[in-house]
Coordinates of C-alpha atoms and ligand atoms in Angstrom, one line a residue:
M1 CA 79.0 -33.5 -13.4
L2 CA 76.6 -31.2 -15.2
D3 CA 76.9 -31.0 -19.0
L4 CA 76.8 -27.2 -19.1
Q5 CA 77.3 -26.9 -22.8
N6 CA 74.3 -29.2 -23.4
I7 CA 72.2 -27.2 -21.0
R8 CA 73.1 -23.9 -22.4
S9 CA 72.3 -25.1 -25.9
Q10 CA 68.7 -25.6 -24.7
F11 CA 68.4 -21.8 -24.0
P12 CA 68.5 -20.0 -27.4
I13 CA 68.3 -16.6 -25.7
L14 CA 71.7 -17.1 -24.1
S15 CA 73.7 -17.3 -27.4
Q16 CA 73.1 -13.7 -28.3
T17 CA 75.3 -10.6 -27.8
V18 CA 74.1 -7.5 -25.9
N19 CA 75.8 -4.2 -26.5
G20 CA 78.3 -6.1 -28.6
K21 CA 79.2 -8.5 -25.8
P22 CA 78.1 -12.1 -25.2
L23 CA 75.1 -12.0 -22.9
V24 CA 75.9 -12.9 -19.3
Y25 CA 72.4 -13.3 -17.7
L26 CA 72.6 -13.0 -14.0
D27 CA 69.1 -11.7 -13.2
N28 CA 67.5 -15.1 -12.5
A29 CA 65.9 -14.1 -9.3
A30 CA 63.8 -11.7 -11.3
T31 CA 63.0 -14.2 -14.0
S32 CA 64.8 -17.2 -15.5
Q33 CA 65.2 -17.9 -19.2
K34 CA 63.1 -20.7 -20.8
P35 CA 64.5 -23.9 -22.3
L36 CA 63.5 -25.2 -25.8
S37 CA 61.3 -27.8 -24.2
V38 CA 59.2 -25.1 -22.5
L39 CA 59.0 -22.9 -25.6
E40 CA 58.1 -25.9 -27.7
A41 CA 55.3 -27.0 -25.3
L42 CA 53.9 -23.5 -25.4
E43 CA 54.0 -23.4 -29.2
K44 CA 52.7 -26.9 -29.7
Y45 CA 49.7 -26.0 -27.6
Y46 CA 48.9 -23.0 -29.7
R47 CA 49.6 -24.8 -33.0
E48 CA 47.8 -28.0 -32.3
T49 CA 45.4 -28.1 -29.4
N50 CA 44.4 -24.5 -28.6
A51 CA 40.8 -24.6 -27.2
N52 CA 39.1 -23.6 -24.0
V53 CA 39.3 -26.1 -21.3
H54 CA 36.7 -28.0 -19.2
R55 CA 33.7 -26.7 -21.2
G56 CA 33.9 -28.4 -24.5
I57 CA 32.7 -31.7 -25.8
H58 CA 34.8 -31.3 -28.9
T59 CA 38.1 -33.0 -29.4
L60 CA 40.5 -30.1 -29.1
S61 CA 38.9 -28.9 -25.9
Q62 CA 39.2 -32.4 -24.4
L63 CA 42.9 -32.6 -25.4
A64 CA 43.6 -29.1 -24.0
T65 CA 41.9 -30.1 -20.7
E66 CA 43.7 -33.4 -20.5
E67 CA 47.1 -31.7 -21.1
M68 CA 46.5 -29.1 -18.5
E69 CA 45.3 -31.6 -15.9
A70 CA 48.3 -33.8 -16.7
S71 CA 50.5 -30.7 -15.9
R72 CA 48.6 -30.2 -12.6
R73 CA 49.5 -33.8 -11.7
K74 CA 53.1 -33.2 -12.6
I75 CA 53.2 -30.2 -10.3
Q76 CA 51.4 -32.2 -7.6
K77 CA 54.3 -34.8 -7.7
F78 CA 56.9 -32.0 -8.0
I79 CA 55.8 -30.5 -4.6
N80 CA 54.5 -33.9 -3.2
A81 CA 51.0 -32.6 -2.6
E82 CA 48.6 -35.3 -1.4
H83 CA 45.9 -34.6 -4.0
D84 CA 46.0 -33.0 -7.5
Y85 CA 43.0 -30.7 -6.5
E86 CA 45.2 -29.1 -3.9
V87 CA 47.2 -27.5 -6.7
I88 CA 45.6 -24.3 -8.0
F89 CA 46.8 -22.5 -11.1
T90 CA 47.5 -18.8 -10.6
K91 CA 49.3 -16.0 -12.4
G92 CA 52.2 -16.2 -9.9
T93 CA 53.2 -15.7 -6.3
T94 CA 51.7 -12.2 -6.0
E95 CA 48.3 -13.5 -7.1
G96 CA 48.6 -16.6 -4.8
I97 CA 49.2 -14.5 -1.7
N98 CA 46.5 -12.0 -2.6
L99 CA 44.1 -14.9 -3.1
L100 CA 44.9 -16.1 0.4
A101 CA 44.7 -12.7 2.0
Y102 CA 41.3 -12.2 0.4
S103 CA 39.8 -15.7 0.8
L104 CA 40.8 -16.0 4.4
S105 CA 39.3 -12.6 5.3
N106 CA 36.2 -14.0 6.9
Q107 CA 38.3 -16.1 9.3
I108 CA 40.1 -13.0 10.6
K109 CA 38.7 -10.5 13.0
S110 CA 39.8 -7.4 15.0
G111 CA 42.5 -8.3 17.5
D112 CA 43.8 -11.2 15.6
E113 CA 47.5 -11.2 14.6
I114 CA 49.4 -12.0 11.4
I115 CA 53.1 -12.6 11.5
I116 CA 55.5 -12.1 8.6
S117 CA 59.3 -11.6 8.6
Y118 CA 61.6 -8.7 7.9
L119 CA 63.0 -10.5 4.9
E120 CA 59.7 -10.5 2.8
H121 CA 59.1 -9.4 -0.7
H122 CA 56.5 -6.6 -1.0
S123 CA 54.0 -9.2 -2.3
N124 CA 54.2 -11.0 1.1
I125 CA 53.7 -7.7 3.0
V126 CA 51.2 -5.6 1.2
P127 CA 48.3 -8.1 0.9
W128 CA 48.5 -8.8 4.6
Q129 CA 48.5 -5.1 5.4
M130 CA 45.4 -4.8 3.3
L131 CA 43.8 -7.7 5.2
C132 CA 44.7 -6.0 8.5
E133 CA 43.1 -2.8 7.3
R134 CA 39.9 -4.5 6.3
T135 CA 39.6 -6.6 9.5
G136 CA 41.4 -4.7 12.3
A137 CA 44.0 -7.4 12.7
T138 CA 47.6 -6.5 13.6
L139 CA 50.6 -7.3 11.5
K140 CA 53.8 -8.4 13.4
V141 CA 57.2 -8.7 11.9
I142 CA 60.0 -11.2 12.9
P143 CA 63.1 -9.1 13.2
M144 CA 66.5 -9.8 11.8
D145 CA 70.1 -9.1 12.8
E146 CA 72.8 -7.4 10.8
N147 CA 73.6 -10.6 9.0
G148 CA 70.0 -10.9 7.8
I149 CA 69.3 -13.8 10.1
L150 CA 65.8 -13.9 11.5
Q151 CA 65.5 -13.7 15.3
L152 CA 63.2 -16.6 16.1
D153 CA 63.0 -15.9 19.8
F154 CA 60.5 -13.3 18.6
L155 CA 58.2 -16.2 17.9
D156 CA 58.5 -17.6 21.4
N157 CA 57.3 -14.3 22.8
N158 CA 54.6 -13.5 20.2
L159 CA 52.9 -16.6 19.0
S160 CA 49.6 -17.1 20.8
E161 CA 45.9 -18.0 20.4
K162 CA 45.6 -14.6 18.6
T163 CA 48.1 -15.6 15.8
K164 CA 46.0 -16.6 12.8
I165 CA 48.5 -16.6 10.0
V166 CA 52.3 -16.9 9.8
S167 CA 53.6 -16.1 6.3
V168 CA 57.3 -16.2 5.4
N169 CA 59.5 -16.9 2.5
Q170 CA 61.7 -20.0 2.3
V171 CA 64.5 -18.0 0.5
S172 CA 64.8 -14.2 0.4
N173 CA 64.8 -12.7 -3.1
A174 CA 66.9 -9.7 -2.1
L175 CA 69.7 -11.5 -0.3
G176 CA 69.3 -15.2 -1.1
I177 CA 69.1 -16.1 2.6
I178 CA 67.6 -19.5 3.3
N179 CA 65.2 -19.0 6.2
P180 CA 64.9 -21.6 8.9
I181 CA 61.3 -22.5 7.9
E182 CA 61.4 -25.9 9.7
E183 CA 61.9 -24.2 13.0
I184 CA 59.4 -21.4 12.2
I185 CA 56.8 -24.1 11.3
S186 CA 57.5 -26.2 14.4
K187 CA 57.4 -23.2 16.7
T188 CA 54.2 -22.0 15.1
R189 CA 52.5 -25.4 15.4
K190 CA 53.5 -25.7 19.1
N191 CA 52.4 -22.3 20.2
S192 CA 49.3 -21.4 18.0
N193 CA 46.7 -22.7 15.6
A194 CA 47.9 -20.3 12.9
L195 CA 47.8 -21.2 9.2
I196 CA 51.3 -21.3 7.8
V197 CA 52.0 -19.8 4.4
I198 CA 55.3 -20.3 2.6
D199 CA 56.4 -18.0 -0.2
G200 CA 58.4 -20.4 -2.3
A201 CA 59.1 -18.0 -5.2
Q202 CA 62.9 -18.3 -4.7
S203 CA 63.0 -21.8 -3.4
A204 CA 60.9 -23.8 -5.9
P205 CA 63.5 -23.1 -8.7
H206 CA 66.4 -24.5 -6.5
F207 CA 65.2 -27.0 -3.9
K208 CA 63.2 -30.2 -3.8
I209 CA 59.9 -29.2 -2.3
D210 CA 57.9 -31.5 -0.2
V211 CA 54.8 -29.7 1.2
Q212 CA 53.7 -32.7 3.3
K213 CA 57.0 -33.2 5.0
M214 CA 57.3 -29.4 5.4
D215 CA 53.8 -29.4 6.9
C216 CA 52.9 -26.0 5.7
D217 CA 49.2 -25.2 5.1
F218 CA 49.9 -23.2 1.9
F219 CA 52.9 -22.9 -0.5
V220 CA 53.0 -20.4 -3.3
F221 CA 55.4 -19.9 -6.2
S222 CA 55.8 -18.4 -9.7
G223 CA 56.4 -20.4 -12.9
H224 CA 58.5 -17.7 -14.6
K225 CA 61.3 -17.9 -12.0
M226 CA 61.7 -21.7 -12.6
Y227 CA 62.0 -21.8 -16.4
A228 CA 58.3 -21.6 -17.2
P229 CA 56.4 -18.8 -19.0
M230 CA 55.4 -15.5 -17.4
G231 CA 51.9 -15.4 -16.0
T232 CA 52.0 -18.9 -14.5
G233 CA 52.2 -19.9 -10.9
I234 CA 50.8 -22.2 -8.2
L235 CA 49.0 -22.0 -5.0
Y236 CA 49.1 -25.2 -3.0
G237 CA 46.8 -25.5 -0.1
K238 CA 45.8 -28.4 2.2
E239 CA 42.4 -29.6 1.2
K240 CA 40.6 -28.9 4.5
H241 CA 41.8 -25.2 4.5
L242 CA 41.0 -24.7 0.8
E243 CA 37.5 -26.1 1.5
D244 CA 37.0 -23.6 4.4
M245 CA 38.0 -20.6 2.3
Q246 CA 35.7 -18.3 0.3
P247 CA 36.4 -18.0 -3.4
F248 CA 38.6 -15.1 -4.7
H249 CA 37.4 -14.3 -8.2
G250 CA 33.8 -15.0 -9.2
G251 CA 32.9 -16.0 -12.7
G252 CA 32.9 -18.8 -15.2
E253 CA 34.3 -22.2 -14.3
M254 CA 34.1 -21.7 -10.5
I255 CA 30.4 -22.4 -10.1
A256 CA 28.4 -25.5 -9.6
T257 CA 25.1 -23.8 -10.3
C258 CA 24.4 -20.1 -11.0
S259 CA 21.0 -18.4 -10.9
F260 CA 19.8 -14.9 -9.9
D261 CA 18.6 -16.3 -6.6
G262 CA 22.2 -17.4 -5.8
T263 CA 25.1 -19.5 -6.8
T264 CA 26.8 -22.6 -5.5
Y265 CA 30.5 -23.1 -6.0
A266 CA 32.4 -25.8 -7.8
G267 CA 34.7 -28.1 -5.9
L268 CA 38.5 -27.9 -5.7
P269 CA 40.5 -26.8 -7.6
F270 CA 38.0 -25.0 -9.8
K271 CA 36.5 -22.9 -7.0
F272 CA 39.7 -20.9 -7.2
E273 CA 40.1 -20.9 -10.9
A274 CA 37.5 -18.5 -12.2
G275 CA 37.6 -17.6 -15.9
T276 CA 39.7 -18.9 -18.8
P277 CA 43.1 -20.0 -17.4
N278 CA 46.5 -19.6 -19.1
V279 CA 46.1 -23.1 -20.6
G280 CA 49.3 -23.0 -22.8
G281 CA 51.3 -21.5 -19.9
N282 CA 50.0 -24.0 -17.4
I283 CA 51.0 -26.9 -19.8
A284 CA 54.4 -25.3 -20.4
L285 CA 54.9 -25.1 -16.6
G286 CA 54.6 -28.9 -16.6
A287 CA 57.4 -29.0 -19.2
A288 CA 59.5 -26.7 -16.9
V289 CA 59.0 -29.3 -14.1
D290 CA 60.2 -32.0 -16.5
F291 CA 63.3 -29.9 -17.3
I292 CA 64.2 -29.4 -13.7
E293 CA 63.7 -33.1 -13.0
S294 CA 65.8 -34.1 -16.0
I295 CA 68.7 -32.3 -14.4
G296 CA 67.9 -33.5 -10.9
H297 CA 67.9 -31.4 -7.7
E298 CA 71.2 -32.6 -6.4
Q299 CA 73.1 -31.6 -9.6
L300 CA 71.2 -28.4 -9.8
Q301 CA 72.0 -27.4 -6.2
N302 CA 75.6 -28.5 -6.4
H303 CA 76.2 -26.4 -9.5
E304 CA 74.4 -23.3 -8.1
N305 CA 76.2 -23.6 -4.8
S306 CA 79.6 -23.7 -6.6
L307 CA 78.6 -20.6 -8.6
L308 CA 77.6 -18.8 -5.4
D309 CA 80.8 -19.8 -3.6
R310 CA 83.0 -18.7 -6.5
A311 CA 81.0 -15.4 -6.9
Q312 CA 81.3 -14.6 -3.2
K313 CA 85.0 -15.4 -3.2
K314 CA 85.8 -13.3 -6.3
L315 CA 83.7 -10.4 -5.3
L316 CA 85.0 -10.2 -1.8
E317 CA 88.5 -9.7 -3.3
I318 CA 87.3 -6.3 -4.5
E319 CA 88.0 -3.5 -2.0
G320 CA 85.0 -1.6 -0.7
L321 CA 82.6 -4.3 -1.8
K322 CA 80.1 -5.4 0.8
I323 CA 77.9 -8.5 0.5
Y324 CA 74.6 -8.3 2.5
G325 CA 73.8 -11.5 4.3
E326 CA 77.3 -12.7 3.8
K327 CA 77.4 -14.8 7.0
A328 CA 73.9 -16.3 6.5
K329 CA 73.1 -19.6 4.7
R330 CA 72.2 -18.6 1.2
T331 CA 71.4 -19.9 -2.3
G332 CA 71.4 -18.5 -5.8
V333 CA 71.9 -14.8 -4.9
V334 CA 74.7 -12.4 -4.1
S335 CA 73.6 -8.9 -3.2
F336 CA 76.2 -6.2 -2.7
T337 CA 77.2 -2.5 -2.7
L338 CA 80.3 -0.8 -3.9
E339 CA 81.8 1.9 -1.7
N340 CA 82.4 5.3 -3.4
A341 CA 80.8 4.2 -6.7
G342 CA 77.6 6.1 -6.8
I343 CA 74.2 4.4 -6.5
A344 CA 73.7 0.8 -7.5
S345 CA 72.1 1.6 -10.8
D346 CA 75.3 3.4 -12.0
A347 CA 77.2 0.2 -11.7
G348 CA 74.2 -1.7 -13.2
M349 CA 74.4 0.5 -16.3
I350 CA 78.1 -0.1 -16.8
L351 CA 77.6 -3.8 -16.4
D352 CA 74.9 -3.7 -19.0
K353 CA 77.3 -2.1 -21.4
L354 CA 79.5 -5.1 -20.8
G355 CA 76.6 -7.5 -21.7
I356 CA 76.1 -8.4 -18.0
A357 CA 72.5 -8.4 -16.8
V358 CA 72.1 -7.9 -13.1
R359 CA 69.4 -6.2 -11.0
T360 CA 70.0 -3.0 -9.1
G361 CA 67.7 -1.3 -6.6
H362 CA 65.5 -2.4 -3.7
H363 CA 64.3 -5.7 -5.3
C364 CA 60.7 -5.1 -4.0
T365 CA 62.1 -5.3 -0.4
Q366 CA 62.2 -1.7 0.8
P367 CA 62.2 -2.6 4.5
I368 CA 65.4 -4.6 4.1
M369 CA 67.1 -1.7 2.3
A370 CA 65.8 0.7 5.1
Y371 CA 67.3 -1.7 7.7
F372 CA 70.7 -1.5 6.1
N373 CA 70.2 2.2 5.4
I374 CA 70.9 1.9 1.7
A375 CA 68.8 2.7 -1.4
G376 CA 69.6 -0.5 -3.1
T377 CA 72.0 -3.2 -3.9
I378 CA 73.5 -4.8 -7.0
R379 CA 72.2 -8.3 -7.2
A380 CA 73.6 -11.2 -9.2
S381 CA 71.4 -14.3 -9.2
F382 CA 72.2 -17.7 -10.7
A383 CA 70.5 -20.4 -12.6
V384 CA 71.5 -23.9 -13.8
Y385 CA 72.9 -22.5 -17.1
N386 CA 75.3 -20.0 -15.6
S387 CA 79.0 -20.8 -15.8
M388 CA 82.2 -20.2 -13.8
D389 CA 83.4 -18.1 -16.7
E390 CA 80.5 -15.8 -16.3
I391 CA 81.4 -15.3 -12.6
E392 CA 84.9 -14.2 -13.8
I393 CA 83.3 -11.8 -16.3
L394 CA 81.0 -10.4 -13.5
A395 CA 83.9 -9.8 -11.1
E396 CA 85.9 -8.1 -13.9
G397 CA 82.9 -6.0 -14.8
V398 CA 82.4 -4.9 -11.2
R399 CA 86.1 -3.9 -10.9
K400 CA 85.7 -1.9 -14.1
A401 CA 82.5 -0.2 -12.9
Q402 CA 84.3 0.7 -9.6
R403 CA 87.2 2.2 -11.5
M404 CA 85.0 4.3 -13.8
L405 CA 82.7 5.5 -10.9
G406 CA 85.4 6.0 -8.3
Ligands
PLP1 C1 59.4 -12.7 -7.2 C2 58.9 -12.9 -5.9 C3 57.6 -12.7 -5.5 C4 56.6 -12.1 -6.5 O1 56.4 -13.0 -7.5 P1 55.7 -12.6 -8.9 O2 56.1 -13.6 -9.9 O3 56.2 -11.2 -9.2 O4 54.2 -12.6 -8.6 C5 57.2 -12.9 -4.2 N1 58.1 -13.3 -3.3 C6 59.4 -13.6 -3.6 C7 60.3 -14.1 -2.5 C8 59.8 -13.4 -4.9 O5 61.1 -13.6 -5.2

């Protein structure tokens, strides 16, 4: 069993009141809170070792470099990458996907096809649309049914020589649906030579990730959704593909030699890490990995699954409440609407008055909202520190909101 009291005591932000009520933080799919070990790693870096990395001969610069590279190796193990230089530090998932869409540009031409799914976050849609605009490639979308389940026979009919990239998320941020990426990857491998990109923003905080077993070509995620500071993230790529790609940002750190006649690029991972990185954040991301591993993935998932089961059960007792993706396999998220209770943000405001933080709106997934013909949902999302009591408080709060708005 999880020692919830001990875990909660590691998150100072959770012990405060909001609007006079104990904070019930259920907006973890937008960002998670940070444990003391992460806050301390960040502060320790700025107090004791702050210096620019990779450039300095002086002691602090060497220490900062060693600590950041140690964090890279931790993350390599965390996702089971073959080499540490396949792990690129980014600002987050959005930057990772934009990097890919830019750096793969010269491998894409008019007539090529890129496949994404209906269940994507805007940051796994827009960069590919921009790439298609630049190159004349076509974007295709795996459809879903009314349960939010992706219709994979689409792949049988649409994968071909022309497919150059398939990019899908492992878990949907809007509905929490776990997508069948094993099947998507095996179909893609069988029927095309496409590069496979997995958006792991919502899976890395919950699942054990093994990029080699998964056999994706790229895997991107954000640190801030998995207990690490804002402005951190990872792009993993297979060595041979990263080698074939052009750089994204040009500048310091990413060159081997630079002259006015031309520049040669540094090797991996530095080719993709131009400029001064978020050294403190990247070190603290390593501390977040340690935090997750200190709990263990099995415990983490068992706890989060029980929270989801309880939330689903309690919420479905409320008349006029509809859960989107109810019948699909999900993790960490329950996304719902309330009949005759105004728009989602009305309920969100009442819940906030009760100290309950949930997200309302389209969750950066307007196509999903359009599919269900709604403007938005109320989304409660869970992390390791949430309790069963908080689920009760949420359900009570939703009932109250319904009464007040009805
Ligand atoms: C949050 C999220 C993103 C974007 O991540 P940022 O941290 O905002 O860059 C992309 N995809 C999914 C599935 C997400 O949940």
